[in-house]
Coordinates of C-alpha atoms in Angstrom, one line a residue:
Chain A
M1 CA 69.1 87.7 106.4
K2 CA 67.4 90.7 104.7
K3 CA 65.9 89.6 101.4
E4 CA 66.8 91.4 98.8
K5 CA 64.0 92.8 96.7
I6 CA 63.8 91.6 92.8
D7 CA 62.9 93.7 90.6
F8 CA 60.7 92.2 87.8
D9 CA 60.3 95.3 85.3
I10 CA 63.9 94.6 84.5
Y11 CA 62.5 91.2 82.5
E12 CA 60.2 93.2 80.7
D13 CA 61.4 92.6 77.6
I14 CA 61.5 89.2 77.2
T15 CA 59.3 87.5 75.8
E16 CA 56.9 84.3 76.9
N17 CA 58.4 82.0 74.4
E18 CA 62.2 83.4 75.3
L19 CA 61.3 82.6 79.0
D20 CA 60.2 79.0 77.8
E21 CA 63.4 78.4 76.0
L22 CA 65.4 79.4 78.6
W23 CA 63.7 77.3 81.0
S24 CA 64.0 74.0 78.7
M25 CA 67.4 75.2 78.2
M26 CA 67.9 75.2 82.4
D27 CA 66.4 72.2 82.2
S28 CA 68.8 70.3 80.0
Y29 CA 71.4 72.2 81.7
T30 CA 74.1 69.9 83.2
V31 CA 76.9 70.8 85.5
E32 CA 80.2 68.8 84.3
Y33 CA 82.1 67.5 87.3
P34 CA 85.5 67.1 87.6
D35 CA 86.9 63.5 87.1
E36 CA 88.1 61.9 89.8
E37 CA 91.9 62.8 89.4
E38 CA 91.1 66.4 89.4
I39 CA 89.6 66.1 92.3
D40 CA 92.2 63.9 94.4
N41 CA 94.8 66.4 92.7
T42 CA 92.9 69.0 94.7
I43 CA 92.5 67.5 98.0
N44 CA 96.2 66.5 97.7
E45 CA 97.4 69.8 97.1
L46 CA 95.5 71.5 99.9
R47 CA 96.3 68.9 102.3
Q48 CA 99.4 71.4 103.1
Y49 CA 97.5 73.9 104.4
V50 CA 94.8 71.8 106.6
P51 CA 96.3 72.4 110.2
E52 CA 97.6 69.6 111.8
K53 CA 95.4 68.6 114.6
E54 CA 97.5 69.9 117.9
K55 CA 98.4 67.5 120.1
E56 CA 96.8 68.0 123.6
E57 CA 99.4 69.6 125.8
Y58 CA 99.6 70.1 129.0
F59 CA 100.7 73.4 131.3
I60 CA 104.3 70.9 132.6
D61 CA 104.7 70.3 128.6
R62 CA 105.0 73.6 127.9
F63 CA 106.4 74.7 131.1
H64 CA 109.4 72.0 130.5
Y65 CA 109.8 73.1 127.0
L66 CA 110.6 76.5 128.0
L67 CA 112.7 75.6 130.8
N68 CA 114.9 73.9 128.4
K69 CA 114.7 76.5 125.9
S70 CA 115.9 78.8 128.9
M71 CA 118.5 76.2 130.0
I72 CA 119.9 77.2 126.6
E73 CA 119.9 80.8 126.9
I74 CA 121.5 80.8 130.7
S75 CA 125.0 80.5 129.0
F76 CA 124.6 83.1 127.1
I77 CA 123.1 85.6 129.4
S78 CA 126.0 88.5 129.9
K79 CA 128.1 88.2 133.1
P80 CA 127.8 91.9 134.2
F81 CA 123.9 91.3 134.4
W82 CA 124.3 88.6 136.9
I83 CA 127.1 90.2 138.6
M84 CA 125.3 93.9 138.9
S85 CA 122.0 92.2 140.2
F86 CA 123.9 90.1 142.7
I87 CA 126.0 93.3 144.0
L88 CA 123.0 95.4 144.5
F89 CA 121.5 92.5 146.8
I90 CA 125.0 91.9 149.0
M91 CA 125.2 96.0 149.0
G92 CA 121.9 96.1 150.3
L93 CA 122.5 93.1 153.4
I94 CA 125.7 95.3 154.0
T95 CA 123.6 98.6 154.3
M96 CA 121.6 96.7 156.4
Y97 CA 124.0 95.2 158.7
F98 CA 125.7 98.3 159.5
N99 CA 123.4 100.8 160.1
K100 CA 120.3 99.6 162.3
Y101 CA 118.3 102.7 161.7
I102 CA 117.3 102.0 158.4
N103 CA 114.0 100.8 157.1
P104 CA 114.1 97.3 156.3
Y105 CA 110.8 97.2 154.6
L106 CA 111.8 100.2 152.7
L107 CA 115.4 98.7 151.3
A108 CA 113.6 95.7 150.2
M109 CA 111.0 97.6 148.3
V110 CA 113.9 100.2 146.8
I111 CA 116.0 97.4 145.7
S112 CA 113.4 94.8 144.4
P113 CA 112.5 96.4 141.0
L114 CA 116.5 97.7 139.9
P115 CA 117.7 94.3 138.6
F116 CA 114.6 93.4 136.5
T117 CA 115.1 96.7 134.9
F118 CA 118.7 95.8 134.1
G119 CA 117.9 92.8 132.6
L120 CA 115.6 94.4 130.5
I121 CA 118.6 95.0 128.2
E122 CA 119.4 91.2 128.2
I123 CA 115.9 90.3 127.5
F124 CA 115.8 92.7 124.3
K125 CA 119.3 92.2 123.1
S126 CA 118.6 90.7 120.1
R127 CA 116.0 93.3 118.9
D128 CA 118.1 96.2 119.9
K129 CA 121.3 94.8 118.6
G130 CA 120.0 93.9 115.2
M131 CA 120.5 90.0 115.7
M132 CA 116.6 89.3 115.4
E133 CA 116.4 88.7 111.6
I134 CA 119.5 86.0 112.2
E135 CA 117.9 84.7 115.2
M136 CA 114.4 84.6 113.2
S137 CA 115.8 82.0 110.8
C138 CA 116.6 79.8 113.3
K139 CA 114.7 76.7 114.6
T140 CA 114.4 78.2 117.8
S141 CA 112.4 81.5 117.0
Y142 CA 113.0 84.8 118.3
G143 CA 110.2 84.8 120.0
E144 CA 111.2 82.0 121.8
V145 CA 114.5 83.2 122.9
L146 CA 113.1 86.3 124.0
L147 CA 110.5 84.2 126.1
S148 CA 113.2 81.8 127.6
K149 CA 115.1 85.0 128.8
L150 CA 112.9 86.5 130.0
T151 CA 111.8 83.8 132.4
I152 CA 115.4 83.1 133.3
I153 CA 115.9 86.9 134.5
G154 CA 112.3 87.2 136.4
F155 CA 113.2 84.1 138.2
Y156 CA 116.6 85.0 138.7
N157 CA 114.9 88.3 140.5
I158 CA 112.5 86.7 142.3
V159 CA 114.9 84.3 143.6
L160 CA 117.5 87.3 144.6
N161 CA 114.4 88.9 146.1
T162 CA 113.3 85.8 148.1
I163 CA 116.9 85.5 149.6
F164 CA 117.5 88.8 150.7
S165 CA 114.2 89.1 152.1
L166 CA 114.8 85.7 154.5
I167 CA 118.1 87.2 155.4
I168 CA 116.4 90.5 156.4
S169 CA 113.6 89.3 158.3
S170 CA 116.3 87.0 160.2
I171 CA 118.6 90.0 161.0
S172 CA 116.1 92.3 161.6
N173 CA 112.9 90.4 163.4
V174 CA 110.7 91.6 160.9
D175 CA 107.1 90.0 159.3
F176 CA 108.4 88.1 156.6
L177 CA 105.2 88.2 154.8
R178 CA 104.5 92.1 155.2
L179 CA 108.2 92.1 153.7
T180 CA 107.8 90.0 150.9
L181 CA 104.3 91.9 149.9
I182 CA 105.9 95.0 149.7
W183 CA 109.0 93.9 147.7
F184 CA 106.3 91.9 145.3
A185 CA 104.4 94.9 145.1
P186 CA 106.8 97.2 143.1
F187 CA 108.5 94.6 141.8
T188 CA 105.6 93.4 139.6
F189 CA 104.0 96.8 138.9
I190 CA 107.5 98.0 137.4
S191 CA 108.0 94.8 135.6
G192 CA 104.8 95.6 133.6
I193 CA 105.4 99.1 133.0
S194 CA 109.3 98.3 131.8
L195 CA 107.9 95.4 129.6
W196 CA 105.1 97.8 127.6
L197 CA 107.7 100.5 127.0
S198 CA 110.3 98.0 126.1
M199 CA 108.1 96.7 123.6
K200 CA 108.2 100.2 122.1
I201 CA 111.5 101.6 122.4
K202 CA 115.0 100.8 122.9
S203 CA 115.4 98.9 126.0
S204 CA 118.5 100.8 127.1
Y205 CA 116.0 103.5 126.7
T206 CA 113.6 101.9 129.2
M207 CA 116.3 101.0 131.5
T208 CA 117.5 104.2 132.0
I209 CA 114.2 105.8 132.2
I210 CA 112.5 103.4 134.7
V211 CA 115.6 103.7 136.7
S212 CA 115.8 107.6 136.5
I213 CA 111.7 107.7 137.5
W214 CA 112.1 105.1 140.6
I215 CA 115.2 106.7 141.7
G216 CA 113.8 110.3 141.6
M217 CA 110.6 109.0 143.1
I218 CA 112.4 107.3 146.6
G219 CA 114.4 110.6 146.6
T220 CA 111.3 112.6 146.9
L221 CA 110.2 110.5 149.3
L222 CA 112.9 110.3 151.4
N223 CA 112.4 114.0 151.9
T224 CA 108.9 113.9 152.6
P225 CA 108.2 113.6 156.5
Y226 CA 108.4 110.5 157.7
E227 CA 104.9 109.7 158.2
L228 CA 104.1 109.6 155.0
I229 CA 106.7 106.4 154.3
E230 CA 105.4 104.7 157.3
R231 CA 102.2 105.3 155.8
I232 CA 103.2 103.4 152.5
L233 CA 105.0 100.9 154.4
W234 CA 101.8 100.2 156.6
M235 CA 99.5 100.3 154.1
N236 CA 96.4 97.6 154.4
I237 CA 97.9 94.5 153.2
T238 CA 95.2 94.3 150.2
I239 CA 96.7 97.4 148.7
Y240 CA 100.0 95.8 147.9
I241 CA 97.9 93.1 146.9
G242 CA 95.9 94.5 144.6
I243 CA 99.5 96.5 143.3
S244 CA 101.0 93.0 142.8
I245 CA 97.8 91.8 140.7
L246 CA 97.8 94.9 138.5
G247 CA 101.5 94.8 137.8
I248 CA 101.1 91.0 137.1
S249 CA 98.4 91.7 134.8
M250 CA 100.2 94.7 133.0
S251 CA 103.3 91.8 132.5
F252 CA 100.9 89.3 131.5
I253 CA 99.2 91.3 128.7
Q254 CA 102.6 92.2 127.3
I255 CA 103.5 88.7 127.6
R256 CA 100.4 87.8 125.7
S257 CA 100.2 90.2 123.1
F258 CA 104.1 89.4 122.3
I259 CA 103.5 85.8 121.8
R260 CA 100.3 86.4 119.9
K261 CA 102.6 88.6 117.5
N262 CA 105.4 86.9 117.2
I263 CA 105.2 83.1 118.4
S264 CA 101.7 82.0 117.7
H265 CA 101.4 82.9 113.8
K266 CA 102.4 78.9 112.6
G267 CA 104.8 78.6 115.8
R268 CA 107.2 81.5 115.0
G269 CA 108.0 85.1 114.0
L270 CA 107.2 87.4 111.2
F271 CA 109.5 90.0 110.1
E272 CA 107.7 93.4 110.5
V273 CA 108.7 96.2 107.6
N274 CA 108.0 99.6 107.9
Y275 CA 108.2 100.8 104.5
Chain B
M1 CA 115.5 69.3 95.0
R2 CA 113.1 72.3 93.7
L3 CA 112.2 75.7 94.9
I4 CA 109.6 77.6 92.9
I5 CA 108.8 81.2 93.5
E6 CA 105.1 81.1 92.3
N7 CA 103.4 84.6 91.8
I8 CA 104.3 86.7 94.5
T9 CA 103.3 89.6 95.3
M10 CA 104.3 91.5 98.3
K11 CA 102.7 95.0 99.2
Y12 CA 103.5 97.7 102.2
K13 CA 100.5 100.2 102.5
D14 CA 100.6 101.6 99.2
K15 CA 104.0 100.4 98.4
V16 CA 104.3 97.3 95.7
A17 CA 108.0 95.8 96.6
V18 CA 107.9 92.4 94.3
E19 CA 105.1 92.0 92.1
D20 CA 103.5 88.6 90.3
F21 CA 107.1 87.2 90.4
N22 CA 107.5 83.9 89.3
T23 CA 110.8 81.7 89.1
E24 CA 111.9 78.1 89.5
L25 CA 115.6 77.3 91.4
N26 CA 117.6 74.2 91.9
E27 CA 120.6 73.6 93.0
G28 CA 123.1 75.4 92.1
V29 CA 123.9 79.6 92.1
Y30 CA 121.5 81.8 91.6
G31 CA 121.9 85.5 91.3
F32 CA 119.4 88.1 91.9
L33 CA 120.3 91.1 90.4
G34 CA 119.2 94.8 90.6
P35 CA 119.8 98.0 91.7
N36 CA 119.0 98.8 94.9
G37 CA 115.3 99.5 96.4
A38 CA 114.4 96.8 93.6
G39 CA 113.0 94.1 95.8
K40 CA 116.0 92.2 96.5
T41 CA 115.8 91.9 100.1
T42 CA 112.2 91.7 100.3
L43 CA 112.1 88.7 98.3
M44 CA 115.0 87.7 100.3
R45 CA 112.8 87.1 103.5
V46 CA 110.1 86.2 101.6
L47 CA 112.2 83.1 100.6
A48 CA 113.6 82.6 104.5
D49 CA 110.0 82.7 105.2
L50 CA 110.6 85.7 107.4
L51 CA 107.6 87.5 105.7
R52 CA 104.4 86.4 104.4
P53 CA 103.7 87.3 100.8
T54 CA 101.0 89.5 100.4
R55 CA 100.0 87.1 97.3
G56 CA 101.4 83.9 96.1
R57 CA 104.0 81.3 97.5
V58 CA 107.4 79.5 97.5
L59 CA 107.4 75.8 96.9
L60 CA 109.8 73.1 97.9
D61 CA 109.5 70.0 96.4
D62 CA 105.8 71.1 95.7
R63 CA 105.2 72.1 100.0
D64 CA 104.7 75.5 100.8
I65 CA 107.9 76.6 102.7
S66 CA 104.9 78.4 105.0
T67 CA 104.0 75.1 106.2
M68 CA 107.1 73.6 106.9
G69 CA 107.8 75.2 109.8
D70 CA 110.8 73.6 111.4
K71 CA 111.5 71.2 108.5
Y72 CA 112.4 74.7 106.6
R73 CA 114.2 75.9 108.9
N74 CA 116.7 72.6 109.4
I75 CA 117.9 73.2 105.8
L76 CA 117.7 77.1 105.9
G77 CA 120.9 79.3 106.2
Y78 CA 120.2 82.9 105.8
L79 CA 122.8 86.3 105.7
P80 CA 120.4 89.3 106.6
Q81 CA 121.5 92.4 104.8
S82 CA 122.4 94.4 107.7
F83 CA 122.7 92.5 110.9
G84 CA 124.4 93.0 114.6
F85 CA 126.1 91.3 116.5
Y86 CA 126.7 90.8 120.6
K87 CA 130.0 92.7 120.8
S88 CA 131.2 90.8 123.8
F89 CA 130.5 87.7 122.6
T90 CA 133.8 86.0 121.0
A91 CA 133.2 84.4 117.5
H92 CA 133.6 81.3 118.7
K93 CA 130.7 81.8 121.4
F94 CA 128.4 83.6 118.9
L95 CA 128.5 80.8 117.0
M96 CA 128.0 78.3 119.4
Y97 CA 125.0 80.7 120.4
I98 CA 123.8 80.5 116.7
A99 CA 124.2 76.9 116.9
A100 CA 121.9 76.1 119.7
L101 CA 119.6 78.3 118.2
K102 CA 119.4 75.9 115.3
G103 CA 119.3 73.1 116.8
L104 CA 122.5 71.5 116.6
D105 CA 123.3 68.6 118.8
K106 CA 125.8 69.8 121.5
S107 CA 128.0 66.8 120.5
I108 CA 128.7 68.1 117.2
S109 CA 128.3 71.6 117.4
P110 CA 132.1 72.3 118.5
D111 CA 133.4 70.6 115.5
K112 CA 131.0 72.4 113.2
V113 CA 131.8 75.7 114.7
E114 CA 135.3 75.0 114.5
E115 CA 134.7 74.3 110.7
V116 CA 132.9 77.0 109.5
L117 CA 135.2 79.7 111.3
D118 CA 138.2 77.5 109.2
I119 CA 136.0 78.3 106.0
V120 CA 135.6 81.5 106.2
N121 CA 138.8 82.6 107.5
L122 CA 138.2 83.3 110.7
K123 CA 139.9 80.3 112.8
E124 CA 142.6 82.1 114.4
H125 CA 140.3 85.0 115.4
S126 CA 137.5 82.4 117.2
K127 CA 138.7 83.9 120.7
R128 CA 138.5 87.2 120.3
K129 CA 135.7 89.5 120.9
I130 CA 133.1 90.2 117.8
G131 CA 133.4 94.1 118.8
K132 CA 137.0 94.1 117.7
F133 CA 136.6 92.5 114.4
S134 CA 137.0 94.5 110.9
G135 CA 133.6 95.2 109.0
G136 CA 134.8 92.7 106.8
M137 CA 135.2 90.0 109.3
K138 CA 132.0 90.9 111.0
Q139 CA 130.4 89.9 107.3
R140 CA 132.5 86.6 106.9
L141 CA 131.3 85.9 110.3
G142 CA 127.7 86.0 109.3
I143 CA 128.9 84.1 106.6
A144 CA 129.8 81.2 109.0
Q145 CA 126.2 81.4 110.7
A146 CA 124.2 80.9 107.8
L147 CA 127.1 77.5 106.8
L148 CA 126.6 76.3 110.6
N149 CA 123.6 73.7 110.0
D150 CA 125.2 72.6 106.5
P151 CA 121.9 74.3 104.7
K152 CA 120.3 72.5 102.0
I153 CA 119.2 76.4 101.0
L154 CA 121.6 78.9 101.3
I155 CA 120.2 82.5 101.2
L156 CA 122.8 85.8 101.2
D157 CA 121.4 89.0 101.1
E158 CA 124.1 91.2 99.3
P159 CA 126.9 89.3 101.0
T160 CA 129.9 91.1 99.9
A161 CA 129.2 94.4 101.3
G162 CA 132.5 95.3 103.5
L163 CA 134.5 92.7 101.7
D164 CA 137.8 93.6 100.7
P165 CA 138.3 92.0 97.0
K166 CA 140.7 89.5 98.0
E167 CA 137.5 88.5 100.4
R168 CA 135.4 88.6 97.6
I169 CA 137.6 86.2 95.8
R170 CA 137.4 83.8 98.6
F171 CA 134.0 84.1 99.4
R172 CA 133.5 83.3 95.2
N173 CA 135.3 80.7 95.5
L174 CA 134.2 79.4 99.0
I175 CA 130.1 79.7 96.9
S176 CA 130.9 77.9 93.9
E177 CA 132.8 74.9 96.1
I178 CA 129.7 74.3 98.7
S179 CA 127.2 75.1 95.8
K180 CA 126.9 71.4 94.5
D181 CA 124.0 69.7 96.2
R182 CA 122.1 72.9 97.5
I183 CA 120.7 75.8 96.3
V184 CA 122.2 79.1 96.7
I185 CA 120.6 82.0 96.2
L186 CA 122.7 85.2 95.8
S187 CA 121.1 89.0 95.7
T188 CA 123.7 91.6 95.5
H189 CA 123.8 94.7 93.2
I190 CA 127.4 94.2 92.3
V191 CA 127.9 91.9 88.7
S192 CA 131.4 91.2 89.6
D193 CA 130.1 89.2 93.1
I194 CA 128.1 86.6 90.6
E195 CA 130.1 87.0 86.9
Y196 CA 131.7 84.0 86.9
I197 CA 130.1 81.8 89.8
A198 CA 126.3 82.0 89.0
K199 CA 124.5 79.3 87.1
E200 CA 121.6 81.6 86.6
V201 CA 121.3 85.2 86.6
I202 CA 118.0 86.4 88.1
L203 CA 117.4 90.3 86.9
I204 CA 115.1 92.0 89.0
K205 CA 113.9 95.9 88.9
D206 CA 111.1 97.8 90.5
G207 CA 110.1 94.4 92.0
K208 CA 109.6 92.5 88.5
L209 CA 111.3 90.2 87.0
L210 CA 113.2 91.2 84.1
G211 CA 114.3 87.8 82.9
V212 CA 116.2 85.1 83.8
D213 CA 118.7 83.4 81.9
S214 CA 122.6 81.9 82.3
P215 CA 125.7 84.7 82.0
E216 CA 126.5 82.6 78.6
N217 CA 123.1 83.8 77.1
I218 CA 123.3 86.9 78.8
L219 CA 126.6 88.0 77.1
E220 CA 125.2 86.1 73.5
N221 CA 122.1 88.3 73.8
M222 CA 124.3 91.5 74.6
K223 CA 126.6 91.1 71.4
G224 CA 126.2 93.9 68.6
K225 CA 125.5 95.9 71.8
V226 CA 128.7 97.2 73.2
W227 CA 130.8 99.4 71.3
K228 CA 134.7 101.2 71.7
G229 CA 135.4 104.1 70.1
I230 CA 137.3 107.2 70.2
A231 CA 135.6 110.8 70.7
S232 CA 136.8 114.6 70.8
E233 CA 135.7 116.5 73.8
E234 CA 132.9 117.9 71.8
E235 CA 132.0 114.6 70.0
F236 CA 131.9 113.4 73.8
N237 CA 129.9 116.5 75.0
S238 CA 127.5 116.1 72.5
M239 CA 126.9 112.0 73.1
K240 CA 126.7 111.3 76.7
D241 CA 123.5 112.9 77.7
D242 CA 122.1 110.5 74.7
Y243 CA 124.3 107.3 75.3
K244 CA 125.0 105.0 77.8
I245 CA 128.4 104.7 78.7
S246 CA 130.3 102.0 80.7
N247 CA 133.5 103.7 80.3
I248 CA 135.9 106.5 79.7
V249 CA 139.5 106.5 79.8
R250 CA 141.2 110.2 78.5
K251 CA 144.1 109.6 76.0
G252 CA 145.5 113.1 75.5
K253 CA 142.6 115.3 73.5
E254 CA 141.1 112.3 72.8
I255 CA 138.8 110.1 74.8
E256 CA 138.2 106.5 74.9
L257 CA 134.5 105.3 75.4
R258 CA 132.4 102.1 75.9
I259 CA 129.4 102.5 74.8
I260 CA 126.4 100.4 75.0
S261 CA 124.1 100.9 72.6
K262 CA 121.8 98.8 70.1
D263 CA 123.1 101.0 67.1
K264 CA 126.2 101.9 65.9
P265 CA 127.2 105.3 67.9
P266 CA 128.1 108.3 65.6
I267 CA 131.8 108.1 66.2
E268 CA 134.3 106.4 64.6
S269 CA 133.9 102.6 67.2
I270 CA 134.6 99.1 66.8
E271 CA 132.3 96.5 68.3
E272 CA 133.7 94.9 71.7
E273 CA 133.4 91.7 73.5
S274 CA 130.2 92.4 76.0
R275 CA 130.9 91.8 79.9
L276 CA 128.0 91.2 82.6
E277 CA 128.6 94.7 83.9
D278 CA 127.6 96.3 80.5
M279 CA 124.3 94.2 80.7
Y280 CA 123.8 95.5 83.9
L281 CA 124.3 99.1 82.8
Y282 CA 121.9 98.5 79.8
Y283 CA 119.1 96.9 81.6
F284 CA 119.2 99.3 85.0
D285 CA 121.0 102.0 83.4
Q286 CA 122.9 103.2 86.8
E287 CA 126.5 103.5 87.3
V288 CA 128.2 100.2 87.6
E289 CA 129.9 99.4 91.3
E290 CA 132.9 96.7 91.1

């Protein structure tokens, strides 16, 4: 540490006698210690602020806790979300079954990110509908509610997409692994972007924006020469893996920042006020 | 049970919403009375542990509530000033949802939901969707959710907003009934909400505590400050800018006035018995909402 330069000139006015007096006074000066009772009271007062030693928590315990919370949330997620997502995949299968010329890879890619985007409305429902303050006053915090919904909707989408891929690969005799990577890449990437946007604006706006952009992009793609579509669908597998990693990272960053902001603070979120 | 608000200060950037607020509460109804923008909602959020104050702390039986976590949530019932609902939920489903979030046991939740629906007079509407509820019904449902866990500390921020006079009376009676073994904190700018039920009235203005006292003592302090007099049009015009007038009744050419003043007004007047709304006008210098 940098030492401060002492300016001895300021002591110029002090005489030798005064200095001696000061020394003798300092020598005889005693610091009065508080009595035992005062010390005990201070310790007891501060005890409540000492953070409790966190129990060693394994991933499986955390997962179990989140799963329990998610089970509660499942019954409160609106039926239209389950039905709409399911119908979307059924329509995809019907289209695939009756139109043999449709590219199964393209179909999986187009459909895969849409149900999660619909699910954003469910995930951010409490914030968008003004229920957040009530939920925050409950034992299960707003952050836990949101994370539980995210888990359920994410899981439901992965299951639906996987079943869809299994059925398609059995109908069209396509490579299951490639098909999985082709839907997984846009699914994770668009989920990441949607989560980022939903943290900033109303989820219904996010859904409208993302779905419009996605459909617009697909529409444009379909109007381009087929070789371009072929090129996208037959890119090197590592590119799909790269996009997936990017999407997962984006989602992970969003979730982590959300947890930091809303859950980690003494185990619960605090209300943010914009005055 | 003792809830101590100790030196609470809450700042948002350059605005001080609550400043050095100190008071102590125990079982009973407390009415936080103050005009809009006085800092009541901020204080309610601090008491509900939704906002961490810039300075100070809230102690429940000598424990800082910010360190209590779930233990505090278990005994807390909170109704925010403005809130929304999931409109597609029925009243019953909504309360079952909140019961789940409050950690109520599944086996007791349906009975508890029925009980609170009965308390707020919504039992016959339990299967109706909230989207079809009137503003008053939604407010009653909000009160119902706050009561679900049988809270020992009940914080109600402007609970009578949107309630019709009959519902307000019913609400007041309900609060009186349930206040026996709990601390009920009621924030309002409507005097009649707390006039008959508050054990103590806590006056708040510009984020600062103006005073705490029982309604009886407040009325006692107002003695000699409320006057009733008859004024002509000219007298009224000359007085209206200098005096706080709580009531004006035109009686032909004359005007009967209710005046709040430390000194006798310059018209023929007699001393009147004071009401809590006179006190509101005296301290807050604003029109009284009934």
